[in-house]
């Protein structure tokens, strides 16, 4: 079942028209707005809008969707929320060929993540459930056949209010929730010796010249290596004018003018990140769980010589 949508009320409705004409999409009303899911584009939430006269919030790469490059390193369709698998780099890298230098020139998204549709196994006006099998291999020879299940739904208003500290925003808003699980669908046991995969959720939103991402962290806790609460040297240090540290938060410029990456340490992390664009007055909040500070999360640093990849 594919629900129809009245697109005439959206200020940026041409984007929605494009998505529904390019691939099979499912639209959900949430709050004062909507969000759109595309199972054939790896089960992504492609975009959303907060109100009846609001523009699309997600980054959508129309050129990549209209004319995908089967030989390209990355089928960058965009999307406000999508499923990926880590680690990128390290001794159990999934995004580099064995023996290749871990540089941006050699980086390639695994075929199992770059393409492939999710099958819709459940749908109603409030949720969609999708499944697919993904096969991946890392540079250490670890092979992973995994069944991925994704469920997107419309959260209750009370849940949105609780995420925002008890108050709904005074203006228009929309929200969606995703649950992604991975299960071993192969015959081999996954082990630390040949690397372990980790779920990686990626969001791509519209940038802004004055937009900043906000990464809070706990004041207590310590990096076992003695480093800072937030690292900004994954594949080259982020310049000072694009990254700032506060007493319990870090700011990261989100203008899409340069490539950079920051990460909050596991022992200092809290279950939320956000962004603020003063030009559009759009506040974006992402909460996530569970957060287990004792779990062996994989390091996302680039390079194969890591003291402890876990």
mmCIF file of C-alpha atoms in Angstrom, residues 2 20 42-43 48-49 71-72 77 86 102 119 127 180 182 202 206 209 212-213 215 220 295:
data_model
loop_
_atom_site.group_PDB
_atom_site.id
_atom_site.type_symbol
_atom_site.label_atom_id
_atom_site.label_comp_id
_atom_site.label_asym_id
_atom_site.label_seq_id
_atom_site.Cartn_x
_atom_site.Cartn_y
_atom_site.Cartn_z
ATOM 1 C CA UNK A 2 1.374 3.418 -0.948
ATOM 2 C CA UNK A 20 7.360 10.299 -5.154
ATOM 3 C CA UNK A 42 18.079 1.551 1.512
ATOM 4 C CA UNK A 43 15.091 2.221 3.753
ATOM 5 C CA UNK A 48 10.646 15.881 6.498
ATOM 6 C CA UNK A 49 8.883 19.204 6.856
ATOM 7 C CA UNK A 71 30.891 2.544 -10.472
ATOM 8 C CA UNK A 72 30.930 5.411 -7.969
ATOM 9 C CA UNK A 77 21.211 9.913 -2.295
ATOM 10 C CA UNK A 86 30.960 0.454 10.803
ATOM 11 C CA UNK A 102 43.226 4.601 4.273
ATOM 12 C CA UNK A 119 11.194 -5.165 1.712
ATOM 13 C CA UNK A 127 4.622 3.015 11.189
ATOM 14 C CA UNK A 180 17.256 -0.747 13.680
ATOM 15 C CA UNK A 182 21.019 -6.531 13.068
ATOM 16 C CA UNK A 202 23.637 8.650 9.498
ATOM 17 C CA UNK A 206 20.244 21.053 4.968
ATOM 18 C CA UNK A 209 26.024 29.476 6.882
ATOM 19 C CA UNK A 212 26.137 24.705 14.357
ATOM 20 C CA UNK A 213 25.871 21.127 15.588
ATOM 21 C CA UNK A 215 27.407 17.756 21.025
ATOM 22 C CA UNK A 220 32.649 13.237 34.793
ATOM 23 C CA UNK A 295 30.358 -1.893 25.710
#
